[in-house]
mmCIF file of C-alpha atoms and ligand atoms in Angstrom:
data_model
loop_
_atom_site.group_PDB
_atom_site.id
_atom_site.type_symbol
_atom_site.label_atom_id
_atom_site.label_comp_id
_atom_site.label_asym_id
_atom_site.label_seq_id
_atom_site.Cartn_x
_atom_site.Cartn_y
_atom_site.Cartn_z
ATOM 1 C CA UNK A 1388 0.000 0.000 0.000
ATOM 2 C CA UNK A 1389 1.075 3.058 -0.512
ATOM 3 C CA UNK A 1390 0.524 6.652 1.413
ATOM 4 C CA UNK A 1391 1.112 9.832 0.448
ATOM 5 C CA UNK A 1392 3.689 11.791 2.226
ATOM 6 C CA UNK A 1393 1.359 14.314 3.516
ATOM 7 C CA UNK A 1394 -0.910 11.950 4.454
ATOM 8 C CA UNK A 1395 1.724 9.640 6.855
ATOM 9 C CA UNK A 1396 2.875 13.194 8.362
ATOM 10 C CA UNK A 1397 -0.785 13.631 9.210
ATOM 11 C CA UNK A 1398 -1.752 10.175 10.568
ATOM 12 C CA UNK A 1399 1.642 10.381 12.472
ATOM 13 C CA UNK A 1400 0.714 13.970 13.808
ATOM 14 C CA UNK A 1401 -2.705 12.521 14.815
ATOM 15 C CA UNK A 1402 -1.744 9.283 16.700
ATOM 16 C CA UNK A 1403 0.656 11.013 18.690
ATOM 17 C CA UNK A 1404 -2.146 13.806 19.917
ATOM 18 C CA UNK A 1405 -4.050 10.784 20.725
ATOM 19 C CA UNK A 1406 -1.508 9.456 22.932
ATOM 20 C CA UNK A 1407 -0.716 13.667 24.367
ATOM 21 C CA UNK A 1408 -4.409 13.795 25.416
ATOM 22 C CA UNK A 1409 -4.912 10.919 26.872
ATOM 23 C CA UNK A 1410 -1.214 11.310 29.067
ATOM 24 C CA UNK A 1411 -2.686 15.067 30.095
ATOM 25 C CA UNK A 1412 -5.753 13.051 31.237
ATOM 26 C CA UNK A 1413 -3.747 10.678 33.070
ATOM 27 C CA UNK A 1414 -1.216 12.738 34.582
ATOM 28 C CA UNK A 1415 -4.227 15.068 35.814
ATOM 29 C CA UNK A 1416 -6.036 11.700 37.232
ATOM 30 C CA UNK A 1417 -3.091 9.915 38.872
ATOM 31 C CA UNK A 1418 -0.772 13.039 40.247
ATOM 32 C CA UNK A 1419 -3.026 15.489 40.609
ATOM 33 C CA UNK A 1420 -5.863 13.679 42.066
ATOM 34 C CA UNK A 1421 -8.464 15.240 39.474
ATOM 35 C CA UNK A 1422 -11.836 13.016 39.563
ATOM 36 C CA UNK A 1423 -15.521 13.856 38.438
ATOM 37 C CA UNK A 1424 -17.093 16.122 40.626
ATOM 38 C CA UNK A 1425 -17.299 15.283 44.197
ATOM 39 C CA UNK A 1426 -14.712 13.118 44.039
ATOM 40 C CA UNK A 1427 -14.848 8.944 43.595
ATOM 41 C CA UNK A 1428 -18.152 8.768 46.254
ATOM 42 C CA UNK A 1429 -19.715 5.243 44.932
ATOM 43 C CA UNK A 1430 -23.148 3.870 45.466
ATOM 44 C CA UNK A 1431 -25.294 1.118 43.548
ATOM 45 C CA UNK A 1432 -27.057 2.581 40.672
ATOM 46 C CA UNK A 1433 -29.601 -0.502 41.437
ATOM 47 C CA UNK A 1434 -30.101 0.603 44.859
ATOM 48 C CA UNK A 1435 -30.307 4.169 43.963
ATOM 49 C CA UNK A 1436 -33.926 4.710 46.067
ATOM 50 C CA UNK A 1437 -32.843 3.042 49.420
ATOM 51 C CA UNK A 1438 -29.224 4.552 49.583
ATOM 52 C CA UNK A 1439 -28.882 7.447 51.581
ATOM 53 C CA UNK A 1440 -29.040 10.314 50.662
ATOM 54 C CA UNK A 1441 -31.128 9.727 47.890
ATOM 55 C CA UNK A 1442 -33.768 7.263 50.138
ATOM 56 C CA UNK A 1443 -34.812 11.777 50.898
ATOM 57 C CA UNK A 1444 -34.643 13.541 47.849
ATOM 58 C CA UNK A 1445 -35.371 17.456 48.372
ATOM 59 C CA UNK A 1446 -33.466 20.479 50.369
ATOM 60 C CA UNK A 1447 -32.273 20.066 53.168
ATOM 61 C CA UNK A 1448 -30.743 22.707 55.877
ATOM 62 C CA UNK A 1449 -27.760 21.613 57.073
ATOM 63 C CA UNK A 1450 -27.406 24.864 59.330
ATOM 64 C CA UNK A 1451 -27.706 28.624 59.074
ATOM 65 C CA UNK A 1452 -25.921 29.371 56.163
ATOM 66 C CA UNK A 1453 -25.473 25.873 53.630
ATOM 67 C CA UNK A 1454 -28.496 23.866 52.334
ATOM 68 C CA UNK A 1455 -28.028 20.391 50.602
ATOM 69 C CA UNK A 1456 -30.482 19.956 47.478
ATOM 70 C CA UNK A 1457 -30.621 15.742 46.538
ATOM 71 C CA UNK A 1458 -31.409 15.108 43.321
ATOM 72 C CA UNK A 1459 -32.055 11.975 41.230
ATOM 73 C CA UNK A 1460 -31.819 12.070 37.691
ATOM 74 C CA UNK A 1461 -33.598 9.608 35.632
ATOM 75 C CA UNK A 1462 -34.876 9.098 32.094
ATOM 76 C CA UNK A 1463 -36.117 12.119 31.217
ATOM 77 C CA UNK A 1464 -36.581 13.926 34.502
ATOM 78 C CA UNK A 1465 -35.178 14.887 37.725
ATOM 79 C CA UNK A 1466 -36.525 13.950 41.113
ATOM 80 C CA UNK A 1467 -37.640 16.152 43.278
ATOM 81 C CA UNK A 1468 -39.816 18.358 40.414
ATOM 82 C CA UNK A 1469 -39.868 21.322 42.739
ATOM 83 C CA UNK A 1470 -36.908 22.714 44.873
ATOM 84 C CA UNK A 1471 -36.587 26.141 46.296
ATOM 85 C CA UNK A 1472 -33.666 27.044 47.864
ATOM 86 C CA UNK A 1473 -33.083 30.427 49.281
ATOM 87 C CA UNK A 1474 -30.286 33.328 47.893
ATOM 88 C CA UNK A 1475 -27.312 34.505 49.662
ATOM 89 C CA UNK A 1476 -26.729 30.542 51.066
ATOM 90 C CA UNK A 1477 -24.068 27.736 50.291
ATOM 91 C CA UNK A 1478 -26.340 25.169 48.506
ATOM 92 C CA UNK A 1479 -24.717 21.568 47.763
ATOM 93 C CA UNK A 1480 -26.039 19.812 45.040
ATOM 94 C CA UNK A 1481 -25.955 16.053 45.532
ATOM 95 C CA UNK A 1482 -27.092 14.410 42.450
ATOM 96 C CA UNK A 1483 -26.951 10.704 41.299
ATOM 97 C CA UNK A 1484 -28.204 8.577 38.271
ATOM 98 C CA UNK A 1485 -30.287 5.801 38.122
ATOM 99 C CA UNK A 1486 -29.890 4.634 34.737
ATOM 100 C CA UNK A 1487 -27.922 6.219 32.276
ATOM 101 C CA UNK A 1488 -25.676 9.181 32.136
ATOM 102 C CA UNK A 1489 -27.490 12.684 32.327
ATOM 103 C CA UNK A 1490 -26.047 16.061 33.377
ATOM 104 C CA UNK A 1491 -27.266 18.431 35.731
ATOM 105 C CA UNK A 1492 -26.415 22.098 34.166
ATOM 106 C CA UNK A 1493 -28.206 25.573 35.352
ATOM 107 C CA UNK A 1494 -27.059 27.937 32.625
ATOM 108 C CA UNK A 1495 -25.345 30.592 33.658
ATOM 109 C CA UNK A 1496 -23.845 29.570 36.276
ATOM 110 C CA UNK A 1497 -20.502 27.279 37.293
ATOM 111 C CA UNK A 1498 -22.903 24.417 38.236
ATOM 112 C CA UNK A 1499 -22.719 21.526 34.891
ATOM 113 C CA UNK A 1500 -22.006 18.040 36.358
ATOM 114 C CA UNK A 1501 -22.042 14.850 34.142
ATOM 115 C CA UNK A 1502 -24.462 13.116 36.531
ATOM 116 C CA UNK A 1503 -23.109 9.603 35.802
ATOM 117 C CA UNK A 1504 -24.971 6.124 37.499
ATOM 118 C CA UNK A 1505 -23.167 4.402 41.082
ATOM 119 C CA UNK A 1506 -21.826 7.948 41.591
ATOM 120 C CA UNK A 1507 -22.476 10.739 43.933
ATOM 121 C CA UNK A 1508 -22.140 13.986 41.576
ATOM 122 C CA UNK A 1509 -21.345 17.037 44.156
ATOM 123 C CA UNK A 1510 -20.964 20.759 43.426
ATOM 124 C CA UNK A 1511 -21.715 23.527 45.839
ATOM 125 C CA UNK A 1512 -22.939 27.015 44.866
ATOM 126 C CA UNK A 1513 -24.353 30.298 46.143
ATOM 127 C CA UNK A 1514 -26.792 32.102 44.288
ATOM 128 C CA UNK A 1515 -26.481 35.597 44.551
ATOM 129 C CA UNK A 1516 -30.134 36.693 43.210
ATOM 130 C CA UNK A 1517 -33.492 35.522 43.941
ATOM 131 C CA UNK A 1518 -34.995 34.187 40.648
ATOM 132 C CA UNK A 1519 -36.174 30.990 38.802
ATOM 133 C CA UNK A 1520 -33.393 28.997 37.552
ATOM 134 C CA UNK A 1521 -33.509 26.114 34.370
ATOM 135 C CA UNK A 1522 -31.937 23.101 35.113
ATOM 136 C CA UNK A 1523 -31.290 20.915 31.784
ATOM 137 C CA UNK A 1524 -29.825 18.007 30.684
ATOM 138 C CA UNK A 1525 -26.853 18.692 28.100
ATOM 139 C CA UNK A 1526 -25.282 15.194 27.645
ATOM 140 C CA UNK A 1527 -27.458 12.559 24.862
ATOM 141 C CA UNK A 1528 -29.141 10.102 27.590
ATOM 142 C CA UNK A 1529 -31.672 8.935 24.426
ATOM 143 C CA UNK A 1530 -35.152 9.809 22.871
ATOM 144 C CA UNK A 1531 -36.606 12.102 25.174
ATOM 145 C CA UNK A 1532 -33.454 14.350 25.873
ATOM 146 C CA UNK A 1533 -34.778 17.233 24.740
ATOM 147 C CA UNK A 1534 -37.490 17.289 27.496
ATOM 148 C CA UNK A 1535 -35.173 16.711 30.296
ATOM 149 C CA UNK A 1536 -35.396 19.735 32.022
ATOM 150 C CA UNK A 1537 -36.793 21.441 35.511
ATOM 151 C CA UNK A 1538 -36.277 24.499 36.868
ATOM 152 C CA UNK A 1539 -34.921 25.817 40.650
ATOM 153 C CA UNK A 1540 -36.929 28.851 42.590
ATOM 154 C CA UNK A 1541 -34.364 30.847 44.408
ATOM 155 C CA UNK A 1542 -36.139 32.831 47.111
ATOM 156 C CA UNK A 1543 -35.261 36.508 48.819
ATOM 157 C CA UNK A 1544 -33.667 34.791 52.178
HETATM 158 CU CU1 LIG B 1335 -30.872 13.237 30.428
HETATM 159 CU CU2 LIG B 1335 -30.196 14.098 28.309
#
């Protein structure tokens, strides 16, 4: 067989990005202890309903000034429908899967986990003005991704 010379420089220039990208992705993972967000917190994706915290979906206050928000995301929906958290507060969003992966992104704003089964997706935010907030699902989870969406109601405090 043979190549062109422009086209062995390219296939050579694109194998060895391959292998750059995925050593940047490794060295991040290995020595600089980079993991999905929330770190490596495991549960079973079977069990998703009776494992705490997601046996209480829904906000709770954990004291004055930081709320927890558990979510489960499912096929084409998230669970609780309706959460209302209050402005000016910490508010840690615990979300899990329990079936395939989704994401869990309010626009606008630094929250956009990959919300991926047997995990415990964290992120913590503060939202400075009262306001409804969309929460949407940005990663293909099948046919009715385009309707997986709900929205948050941040409250005066
Ligand atoms: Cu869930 Cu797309």
């Amino acid at each position: 067989m043979h190549l062109h010379k422009f086209e062995k420089i390219w296939l050579i220039f694109g194998i060895a990005m391959l292998a750059v990208f995925l050593g940047i992705v490794g060295v991040q993972a290995f020595t600089q202890g980079q993991t999905p967000a929330g770190g490596l917190k495991k549960i079973d994706p079977e069990k998703v309903d009776v494992t705490a915290p997601f046996d209480n979906p829904g906000v709770h206050q954990l004291n004055d000034d930081t709320y927890e928000v558990v979510i489960k995301a499912m096929a084409y929906g998230y669970e609780p429908s309706e959460i209302e958290v209050p402005a000016g507060k910490e508010i840690i969003f615990k979300v899990t899967s329990k079936d395939v992966i989704h994401s869990f992104t309010i626009p606008n704003t630094k929250v956009n986990m990959m919300i991926v089964p047997g995990q415990i997706n964290e992120k913590s935010y503060t939202f400075k003005e009262p306001g409804t907030y969309l929460i949407l699902c940005n990663e293909y989870c099948g046919t009715g991704h385009h309707f997986m969406h709900t929205e948050i109601e941040v409250v005066e405090e």
